[in-house]
């Protein structure tokens, strides 16, 4: 499994000096869950070029990942010639995480499993996760101790604190155009990541 808990990844007897060094390294990299991101702007969507600019990817990557269902727009999918995809804030967060994992050498197959794992998470949970990668596997950490254990054991050599990525995406999008999502813009109701549609259905039922 590409994403697994950081628990149980220690390598035997603990060395206090080594552990403190790992803690310091984690702190320097901003991996210790000190981010408090703002609420997700649920009714704002972003077109492809804006999503690319905020995530630091090319339009070719965006298009390929959408066509292969790695990261699809959850507000509005492309329907025929001339239609525009509309990405949510969360979609762009995941796009940026995918780009960072690719940069560390993680395979698309492993990333696909990791993305599905993130997709299954609630929006609030994402900000409390740090992903660690050794370039082969991806480990999920939900506490500072798990991050430190991976750094100390030498397994997690690269970390992505999603709370920090969240704030980076927020900063990028503040300077880029977004648009209000209309009800008819949402993708089909059975789309696994269509959080907006789920909220709308809940309001109608309630």
Short mmCIF file of N, CA, C and O in Angstrom, two decimals, residues 4-121:
data_model
loop_
_atom_site.label_atom_id
_atom_site.label_comp_id
_atom_site.label_asym_id
_atom_site.label_seq_id
_atom_site.Cartn_x
_atom_site.Cartn_y
_atom_site.Cartn_z
N UNK A 4 0.90 4.34 4.18
CA UNK A 4 0.73 3.55 5.40
C UNK A 4 1.03 4.42 6.59
O UNK A 4 1.67 5.45 6.48
N UNK A 5 0.54 3.99 7.75
CA UNK A 5 0.76 4.77 8.97
C UNK A 5 2.24 4.83 9.30
O UNK A 5 2.98 3.89 9.06
N UNK A 6 2.67 5.94 9.85
CA UNK A 6 4.05 6.07 10.28
C UNK A 6 4.35 5.25 11.51
O UNK A 6 5.50 5.06 11.86
N UNK A 7 3.34 4.76 12.19
CA UNK A 7 3.56 4.00 13.41
C UNK A 7 4.30 2.70 13.09
O UNK A 7 4.09 2.07 12.07
N UNK A 8 5.15 2.29 14.02
CA UNK A 8 5.83 1.02 13.86
C UNK A 8 7.00 1.07 12.91
O UNK A 8 7.53 0.04 12.53
N UNK A 9 7.44 2.28 12.53
CA UNK A 9 8.53 2.37 11.57
C UNK A 9 9.88 2.63 12.25
O UNK A 9 10.85 2.96 11.61
N UNK A 10 9.93 2.54 13.56
CA UNK A 10 11.20 2.74 14.26
C UNK A 10 12.14 1.58 13.97
O UNK A 10 11.73 0.50 13.59
N UNK A 11 13.42 1.81 14.19
CA UNK A 11 14.42 0.80 13.81
C UNK A 11 15.15 0.26 15.03
O UNK A 11 16.37 0.20 15.07
N UNK A 12 14.42 -0.14 16.02
CA UNK A 12 15.06 -0.73 17.18
C UNK A 12 15.20 0.25 18.31
O UNK A 12 14.38 1.11 18.52
N UNK A 13 16.28 0.11 19.07
CA UNK A 13 16.48 0.92 20.27
C UNK A 13 16.64 2.40 19.92
O UNK A 13 17.37 2.76 19.00
N UNK A 14 15.99 3.24 20.69
CA UNK A 14 16.03 4.66 20.42
C UNK A 14 17.31 5.28 20.94
O UNK A 14 17.80 4.96 22.02
N UNK A 15 17.86 6.18 20.16
CA UNK A 15 19.03 6.97 20.55
C UNK A 15 18.53 8.39 20.80
O UNK A 15 18.09 9.07 19.87
N UNK A 16 18.57 8.87 22.07
CA UNK A 16 18.03 10.20 22.39
C UNK A 16 18.65 11.32 21.55
O UNK A 16 17.96 12.26 21.13
N UNK A 17 19.96 11.24 21.30
CA UNK A 17 20.63 12.28 20.52
C UNK A 17 20.13 12.25 19.08
O UNK A 17 19.85 13.29 18.48
N UNK A 18 20.02 11.05 18.55
CA UNK A 18 19.55 10.90 17.17
C UNK A 18 18.10 11.36 17.05
O UNK A 18 17.72 11.98 16.07
N UNK A 19 17.31 11.05 18.06
CA UNK A 19 15.90 11.44 18.04
C UNK A 19 15.77 12.97 18.11
O UNK A 19 14.95 13.55 17.41
N UNK A 20 16.58 13.60 18.95
CA UNK A 20 16.53 15.07 19.05
C UNK A 20 16.96 15.71 17.74
O UNK A 20 16.42 16.73 17.31
N UNK A 21 17.96 15.10 17.09
CA UNK A 21 18.41 15.60 15.79
C UNK A 21 17.29 15.49 14.76
O UNK A 21 17.08 16.40 13.95
N UNK A 22 16.55 14.37 14.81
CA UNK A 22 15.43 14.17 13.89
C UNK A 22 14.33 15.18 14.16
O UNK A 22 13.70 15.71 13.23
N UNK A 23 14.08 15.45 15.45
CA UNK A 23 13.06 16.44 15.81
C UNK A 23 13.43 17.83 15.28
O UNK A 23 12.60 18.56 14.76
N UNK A 24 14.72 18.19 15.43
CA UNK A 24 15.18 19.48 14.95
C UNK A 24 15.04 19.57 13.43
O UNK A 24 14.60 20.59 12.88
N UNK A 25 15.41 18.49 12.75
CA UNK A 25 15.30 18.45 11.29
C UNK A 25 13.85 18.60 10.85
O UNK A 25 13.54 19.33 9.91
N UNK A 26 12.95 17.92 11.55
CA UNK A 26 11.52 18.01 11.22
C UNK A 26 11.00 19.43 11.43
O UNK A 26 10.20 19.94 10.63
N UNK A 27 11.46 20.06 12.51
CA UNK A 27 11.04 21.43 12.78
C UNK A 27 11.52 22.39 11.72
O UNK A 27 10.78 23.28 11.28
N UNK A 28 12.75 22.21 11.27
CA UNK A 28 13.32 23.08 10.23
C UNK A 28 12.56 22.94 8.91
O UNK A 28 12.43 23.90 8.14
N UNK A 29 12.05 21.73 8.65
CA UNK A 29 11.32 21.49 7.41
C UNK A 29 9.83 21.82 7.54
O UNK A 29 9.08 21.69 6.58
N UNK A 30 9.40 22.24 8.73
CA UNK A 30 8.00 22.60 8.91
C UNK A 30 7.07 21.41 8.87
O UNK A 30 5.95 21.50 8.37
N UNK A 31 7.49 20.28 9.44
CA UNK A 31 6.71 19.05 9.35
C UNK A 31 5.96 18.70 10.62
O UNK A 31 5.37 17.63 10.70
N UNK A 32 5.96 19.58 11.62
CA UNK A 32 5.43 19.20 12.93
C UNK A 32 4.07 19.79 13.26
O UNK A 32 3.78 20.15 14.38
N UNK A 33 3.21 19.92 12.27
CA UNK A 33 1.79 20.20 12.50
C UNK A 33 1.54 21.52 13.22
O UNK A 33 0.72 21.61 14.11
N UNK A 34 2.26 22.56 12.79
CA UNK A 34 2.06 23.87 13.42
C UNK A 34 1.20 24.79 12.56
O UNK A 34 1.05 25.97 12.86
N UNK A 35 0.66 24.26 11.47
CA UNK A 35 -0.15 25.09 10.58
C UNK A 35 -1.61 25.08 11.02
O UNK A 35 -2.14 24.07 11.44
N UNK A 36 -2.25 26.23 10.91
CA UNK A 36 -3.68 26.36 11.20
C UNK A 36 -4.36 26.99 9.99
O UNK A 36 -4.65 28.18 9.97
N UNK A 37 -4.59 26.21 8.92
CA UNK A 37 -5.14 26.79 7.69
C UNK A 37 -6.56 27.29 7.86
O UNK A 37 -7.31 26.83 8.72
N UNK A 38 -6.93 28.24 7.03
CA UNK A 38 -8.27 28.81 7.07
C UNK A 38 -9.26 27.83 6.48
O UNK A 38 -8.90 26.80 5.91
N UNK A 39 -10.54 28.16 6.60
CA UNK A 39 -11.60 27.30 6.07
C UNK A 39 -11.52 27.21 4.56
O UNK A 39 -11.10 28.15 3.88
N UNK A 40 -11.94 26.06 4.03
CA UNK A 40 -11.93 25.83 2.60
C UNK A 40 -13.01 26.65 1.91
O UNK A 40 -14.16 26.64 2.33
N UNK A 41 -12.67 27.42 0.85
CA UNK A 41 -13.69 28.15 0.10
C UNK A 41 -14.49 27.20 -0.79
O UNK A 41 -14.14 26.97 -1.95
N UNK A 42 -15.56 26.66 -0.27
CA UNK A 42 -16.26 25.55 -0.92
C UNK A 42 -16.97 25.93 -2.21
O UNK A 42 -17.19 25.08 -3.07
N UNK A 43 -17.35 27.19 -2.37
CA UNK A 43 -18.16 27.55 -3.54
C UNK A 43 -17.36 28.27 -4.62
O UNK A 43 -17.93 28.85 -5.55
N UNK A 44 -16.04 28.23 -4.55
CA UNK A 44 -15.19 28.88 -5.55
C UNK A 44 -14.49 27.81 -6.37
O UNK A 44 -13.92 26.86 -5.83
N UNK A 45 -14.52 27.97 -7.69
CA UNK A 45 -13.83 27.06 -8.59
C UNK A 45 -12.76 27.78 -9.38
O UNK A 45 -12.81 29.01 -9.53
N UNK A 46 -11.79 27.04 -9.89
CA UNK A 46 -10.66 27.61 -10.60
C UNK A 46 -10.45 26.87 -11.91
O UNK A 46 -10.44 25.64 -11.95
N UNK A 47 -10.26 27.63 -12.99
CA UNK A 47 -10.06 27.04 -14.31
C UNK A 47 -8.66 26.43 -14.41
O UNK A 47 -7.78 26.69 -13.59
N UNK A 48 -8.47 25.63 -15.47
CA UNK A 48 -7.22 24.90 -15.65
C UNK A 48 -5.96 25.72 -15.54
O UNK A 48 -5.05 25.36 -14.77
N UNK A 49 -5.83 26.85 -16.27
CA UNK A 49 -4.61 27.64 -16.18
C UNK A 49 -4.33 28.14 -14.76
O UNK A 49 -3.17 28.20 -14.34
N UNK A 50 -5.38 28.49 -14.03
CA UNK A 50 -5.20 28.94 -12.65
C UNK A 50 -4.73 27.79 -11.77
O UNK A 50 -3.83 27.95 -10.94
N UNK A 51 -5.34 26.61 -11.94
CA UNK A 51 -4.93 25.43 -11.18
C UNK A 51 -3.46 25.10 -11.44
O UNK A 51 -2.71 24.77 -10.52
N UNK A 52 -3.04 25.22 -12.71
CA UNK A 52 -1.65 24.94 -13.06
C UNK A 52 -0.70 25.91 -12.37
O UNK A 52 0.33 25.50 -11.83
N UNK A 53 -1.06 27.19 -12.41
CA UNK A 53 -0.20 28.21 -11.81
C UNK A 53 -0.06 28.01 -10.30
O UNK A 53 1.03 28.13 -9.74
N UNK A 54 -1.17 27.67 -9.64
CA UNK A 54 -1.14 27.50 -8.18
C UNK A 54 -0.42 26.21 -7.78
O UNK A 54 0.22 26.16 -6.72
N UNK A 55 -0.53 25.17 -8.58
CA UNK A 55 0.08 23.87 -8.25
C UNK A 55 1.50 23.74 -8.77
O UNK A 55 2.21 22.82 -8.38
N UNK A 56 1.91 24.64 -9.67
CA UNK A 56 3.26 24.57 -10.22
C UNK A 56 3.45 23.46 -11.23
O UNK A 56 4.52 22.85 -11.31
N UNK A 57 2.41 23.19 -12.03
CA UNK A 57 2.47 22.13 -13.03
C UNK A 57 2.16 22.70 -14.41
O UNK A 57 1.71 23.84 -14.54
N UNK A 58 2.40 21.89 -15.46
CA UNK A 58 2.08 22.32 -16.81
C UNK A 58 0.64 21.94 -17.15
O UNK A 58 0.05 21.05 -16.50
N UNK A 59 0.09 22.57 -18.18
CA UNK A 59 -1.27 22.22 -18.59
C UNK A 59 -1.31 20.80 -19.13
O UNK A 59 -2.30 20.09 -18.98
N UNK A 60 -0.22 20.37 -19.74
CA UNK A 60 -0.16 18.99 -20.25
C UNK A 60 -0.29 17.99 -19.11
O UNK A 60 -0.98 16.98 -19.23
N UNK A 61 0.41 18.26 -17.99
CA UNK A 61 0.28 17.39 -16.82
C UNK A 61 -1.16 17.40 -16.29
O UNK A 61 -1.73 16.35 -16.00
N UNK A 62 -1.72 18.60 -16.17
CA UNK A 62 -3.10 18.72 -15.67
C UNK A 62 -4.06 17.90 -16.52
O UNK A 62 -4.90 17.15 -16.01
N UNK A 63 -3.92 18.04 -17.83
CA UNK A 63 -4.82 17.34 -18.76
C UNK A 63 -4.63 15.84 -18.68
O UNK A 63 -5.61 15.08 -18.63
N UNK A 64 -3.38 15.40 -18.62
CA UNK A 64 -3.11 13.96 -18.55
C UNK A 64 -3.65 13.36 -17.26
O UNK A 64 -4.26 12.29 -17.26
N UNK A 65 -3.43 14.05 -16.14
CA UNK A 65 -3.91 13.52 -14.86
C UNK A 65 -5.43 13.49 -14.80
O UNK A 65 -6.00 12.61 -14.16
N UNK A 66 -6.09 14.45 -15.46
CA UNK A 66 -7.55 14.43 -15.49
C UNK A 66 -8.05 13.28 -16.37
O UNK A 66 -8.98 12.55 -15.99
N UNK A 67 -7.42 13.10 -17.54
CA UNK A 67 -7.87 12.04 -18.46
C UNK A 67 -7.61 10.65 -17.91
O UNK A 67 -8.37 9.71 -18.19
N UNK A 68 -6.55 10.49 -17.12
CA UNK A 68 -6.24 9.18 -16.52
C UNK A 68 -6.87 9.02 -15.14
O UNK A 68 -6.61 8.05 -14.45
N UNK A 69 -7.68 10.01 -14.72
CA UNK A 69 -8.43 9.99 -13.47
C UNK A 69 -7.53 9.97 -12.23
O UNK A 69 -7.92 9.49 -11.18
N UNK A 70 -6.31 10.52 -12.37
CA UNK A 70 -5.45 10.66 -11.21
C UNK A 70 -5.98 11.79 -10.31
O UNK A 70 -6.22 11.60 -9.12
N UNK A 71 -6.15 12.97 -10.91
CA UNK A 71 -6.78 14.10 -10.21
C UNK A 71 -7.77 14.74 -11.16
O UNK A 71 -7.38 15.37 -12.14
N UNK A 72 -9.05 14.55 -10.90
CA UNK A 72 -10.10 15.11 -11.73
C UNK A 72 -10.73 16.33 -11.05
O UNK A 72 -10.77 16.41 -9.83
N UNK A 73 -11.23 17.27 -11.85
CA UNK A 73 -11.91 18.43 -11.26
C UNK A 73 -13.22 18.01 -10.61
O UNK A 73 -14.01 17.29 -11.22
N UNK A 74 -13.45 18.42 -9.39
CA UNK A 74 -14.65 17.99 -8.67
C UNK A 74 -15.79 18.98 -8.76
O UNK A 74 -16.89 18.70 -8.28
N UNK A 75 -15.55 20.15 -9.37
CA UNK A 75 -16.64 21.12 -9.51
C UNK A 75 -17.27 21.01 -10.89
O UNK A 75 -18.49 20.90 -11.03
N UNK A 76 -16.42 20.99 -11.94
CA UNK A 76 -16.97 20.84 -13.28
C UNK A 76 -15.97 20.11 -14.16
O UNK A 76 -14.82 20.54 -14.29
N UNK A 77 -16.40 19.02 -14.76
CA UNK A 77 -15.55 18.28 -15.69
C UNK A 77 -15.71 18.87 -17.09
O UNK A 77 -16.67 19.58 -17.37
N UNK A 78 -14.76 18.56 -17.96
CA UNK A 78 -14.85 19.02 -19.35
C UNK A 78 -15.83 18.14 -20.11
O UNK A 78 -15.75 16.91 -20.06
N UNK A 79 -16.79 18.77 -20.80
CA UNK A 79 -17.77 18.03 -21.58
C UNK A 79 -17.74 18.52 -23.01
O UNK A 79 -18.41 19.48 -23.37
N UNK A 80 -16.91 17.88 -23.84
CA UNK A 80 -16.85 18.25 -25.24
C UNK A 80 -15.98 19.47 -25.48
O UNK A 80 -15.42 20.08 -24.56
N UNK A 81 -15.87 19.84 -26.75
CA UNK A 81 -15.02 20.94 -27.17
C UNK A 81 -15.51 22.27 -26.60
O UNK A 81 -16.70 22.57 -26.63
N UNK A 82 -14.57 23.05 -26.08
CA UNK A 82 -14.90 24.39 -25.61
C UNK A 82 -15.30 24.47 -24.15
O UNK A 82 -15.35 25.56 -23.59
N UNK A 83 -15.59 23.34 -23.51
CA UNK A 83 -15.98 23.38 -22.10
C UNK A 83 -14.74 23.50 -21.23
O UNK A 83 -13.66 23.05 -21.60
N UNK A 84 -14.89 24.12 -20.08
CA UNK A 84 -13.78 24.40 -19.18
C UNK A 84 -13.90 23.58 -17.90
O UNK A 84 -14.94 23.58 -17.26
N UNK A 85 -12.81 22.88 -17.55
CA UNK A 85 -12.79 22.22 -16.25
C UNK A 85 -12.74 23.27 -15.15
O UNK A 85 -12.16 24.34 -15.32
N UNK A 86 -13.33 22.92 -14.01
CA UNK A 86 -13.32 23.82 -12.87
C UNK A 86 -12.87 23.03 -11.65
O UNK A 86 -13.52 22.06 -11.24
N UNK A 87 -11.73 23.43 -11.08
CA UNK A 87 -11.11 22.71 -9.97
C UNK A 87 -11.42 23.39 -8.64
O UNK A 87 -11.46 24.62 -8.54
N UNK A 88 -11.60 22.57 -7.61
CA UNK A 88 -11.82 23.10 -6.26
C UNK A 88 -10.46 23.37 -5.60
O UNK A 88 -9.41 22.95 -6.09
N UNK A 89 -10.50 24.06 -4.48
CA UNK A 89 -9.29 24.31 -3.69
C UNK A 89 -8.62 22.98 -3.33
O UNK A 89 -7.41 22.83 -3.45
N UNK A 90 -9.41 22.04 -2.89
CA UNK A 90 -8.86 20.74 -2.49
C UNK A 90 -8.20 20.04 -3.68
O UNK A 90 -7.14 19.42 -3.53
N UNK A 91 -8.82 20.12 -4.86
CA UNK A 91 -8.22 19.52 -6.05
C UNK A 91 -6.81 20.08 -6.28
O UNK A 91 -5.87 19.34 -6.58
N UNK A 92 -6.68 21.40 -6.14
CA UNK A 92 -5.40 22.04 -6.40
C UNK A 92 -4.38 21.65 -5.33
O UNK A 92 -3.19 21.46 -5.62
N UNK A 93 -4.83 21.50 -4.10
CA UNK A 93 -3.96 21.01 -3.03
C UNK A 93 -3.40 19.65 -3.41
O UNK A 93 -2.18 19.40 -3.29
N UNK A 94 -4.25 18.76 -3.88
CA UNK A 94 -3.80 17.42 -4.26
C UNK A 94 -2.87 17.48 -5.48
O UNK A 94 -1.87 16.76 -5.54
N UNK A 95 -3.18 18.35 -6.45
CA UNK A 95 -2.30 18.52 -7.60
C UNK A 95 -0.88 18.90 -7.17
O UNK A 95 0.10 18.38 -7.69
N UNK A 96 -0.79 19.81 -6.21
CA UNK A 96 0.52 20.26 -5.74
C UNK A 96 1.26 19.15 -5.01
O UNK A 96 2.47 18.99 -5.14
N UNK A 97 0.51 18.33 -4.25
CA UNK A 97 1.12 17.19 -3.56
C UNK A 97 1.64 16.17 -4.57
O UNK A 97 2.74 15.63 -4.43
N UNK A 98 0.85 15.90 -5.61
CA UNK A 98 1.26 14.95 -6.66
C UNK A 98 2.56 15.44 -7.30
O UNK A 98 3.50 14.65 -7.51
N UNK A 99 2.63 16.72 -7.61
CA UNK A 99 3.84 17.28 -8.23
C UNK A 99 5.05 17.08 -7.33
O UNK A 99 6.13 16.69 -7.79
N UNK A 100 4.89 17.31 -6.04
CA UNK A 100 6.02 17.17 -5.11
C UNK A 100 6.46 15.71 -4.99
O UNK A 100 7.65 15.40 -4.89
N UNK A 101 5.48 14.80 -4.96
CA UNK A 101 5.83 13.38 -4.89
C UNK A 101 6.56 12.94 -6.16
O UNK A 101 7.53 12.18 -6.10
N UNK A 102 6.11 13.41 -7.32
CA UNK A 102 6.78 13.09 -8.58
C UNK A 102 8.22 13.60 -8.56
O UNK A 102 9.13 12.92 -9.03
N UNK A 103 8.41 14.78 -8.00
CA UNK A 103 9.75 15.36 -7.96
C UNK A 103 10.72 14.55 -7.10
O UNK A 103 11.94 14.64 -7.28
N UNK A 104 10.18 13.77 -6.14
CA UNK A 104 11.05 12.93 -5.31
C UNK A 104 11.30 11.56 -5.92
O UNK A 104 12.04 10.76 -5.36
N UNK A 105 10.67 11.28 -7.07
CA UNK A 105 10.90 10.01 -7.74
C UNK A 105 9.88 8.93 -7.44
O UNK A 105 10.06 7.78 -7.84
N UNK A 106 8.80 9.27 -6.72
CA UNK A 106 7.75 8.28 -6.44
C UNK A 106 7.02 7.96 -7.73
O UNK A 106 6.74 8.86 -8.53
N UNK A 107 6.71 6.69 -7.95
CA UNK A 107 6.05 6.28 -9.19
C UNK A 107 4.60 6.74 -9.22
O UNK A 107 3.96 6.93 -8.18
N UNK A 108 4.07 6.90 -10.43
CA UNK A 108 2.68 7.30 -10.58
C UNK A 108 1.73 6.27 -9.97
O UNK A 108 0.68 6.63 -9.45
N UNK A 109 2.11 4.99 -10.03
CA UNK A 109 1.26 3.96 -9.44
C UNK A 109 1.15 4.15 -7.93
O UNK A 109 0.05 4.08 -7.36
N UNK A 110 2.26 4.43 -7.27
CA UNK A 110 2.24 4.68 -5.83
C UNK A 110 1.48 5.97 -5.52
O UNK A 110 0.72 6.05 -4.56
N UNK A 111 1.70 6.98 -6.36
CA UNK A 111 1.00 8.25 -6.15
C UNK A 111 -0.50 8.08 -6.31
O UNK A 111 -1.29 8.66 -5.57
N UNK A 112 -0.90 7.27 -7.27
CA UNK A 112 -2.34 7.05 -7.49
C UNK A 112 -3.00 6.47 -6.24
O UNK A 112 -4.10 6.89 -5.85
N UNK A 113 -2.33 5.53 -5.58
CA UNK A 113 -2.87 4.96 -4.35
C UNK A 113 -2.89 6.01 -3.24
O UNK A 113 -3.85 6.09 -2.46
N UNK A 114 -1.84 6.82 -3.17
CA UNK A 114 -1.79 7.87 -2.16
C UNK A 114 -2.91 8.89 -2.36
O UNK A 114 -3.55 9.34 -1.41
N UNK A 115 -3.17 9.26 -3.62
CA UNK A 115 -4.23 10.22 -3.93
C UNK A 115 -5.59 9.66 -3.54
O UNK A 115 -6.44 10.38 -2.99
N UNK A 116 -5.82 8.39 -3.82
CA UNK A 116 -7.10 7.78 -3.43
C UNK A 116 -7.26 7.83 -1.91
O UNK A 116 -8.35 8.08 -1.40
N UNK A 117 -6.16 7.61 -1.20
CA UNK A 117 -6.19 7.68 0.26
C UNK A 117 -6.57 9.09 0.72
O UNK A 117 -7.41 9.26 1.60
N UNK A 118 -5.96 10.10 0.12
CA UNK A 118 -6.27 11.49 0.47
C UNK A 118 -7.71 11.83 0.11
O UNK A 118 -8.39 12.55 0.84
N UNK A 119 -8.18 11.30 -1.00
CA UNK A 119 -9.55 11.56 -1.45
C UNK A 119 -10.56 11.04 -0.44
O UNK A 119 -11.64 11.60 -0.26
N UNK A 120 -10.20 9.94 0.21
CA UNK A 120 -11.11 9.34 1.19
C UNK A 120 -11.12 10.10 2.51
O UNK A 120 -11.98 9.87 3.36
N UNK A 121 -10.16 11.00 2.69
CA UNK A 121 -10.06 11.79 3.91
C UNK A 121 -11.04 12.95 3.90
O UNK A 121 -11.38 13.48 2.85
#
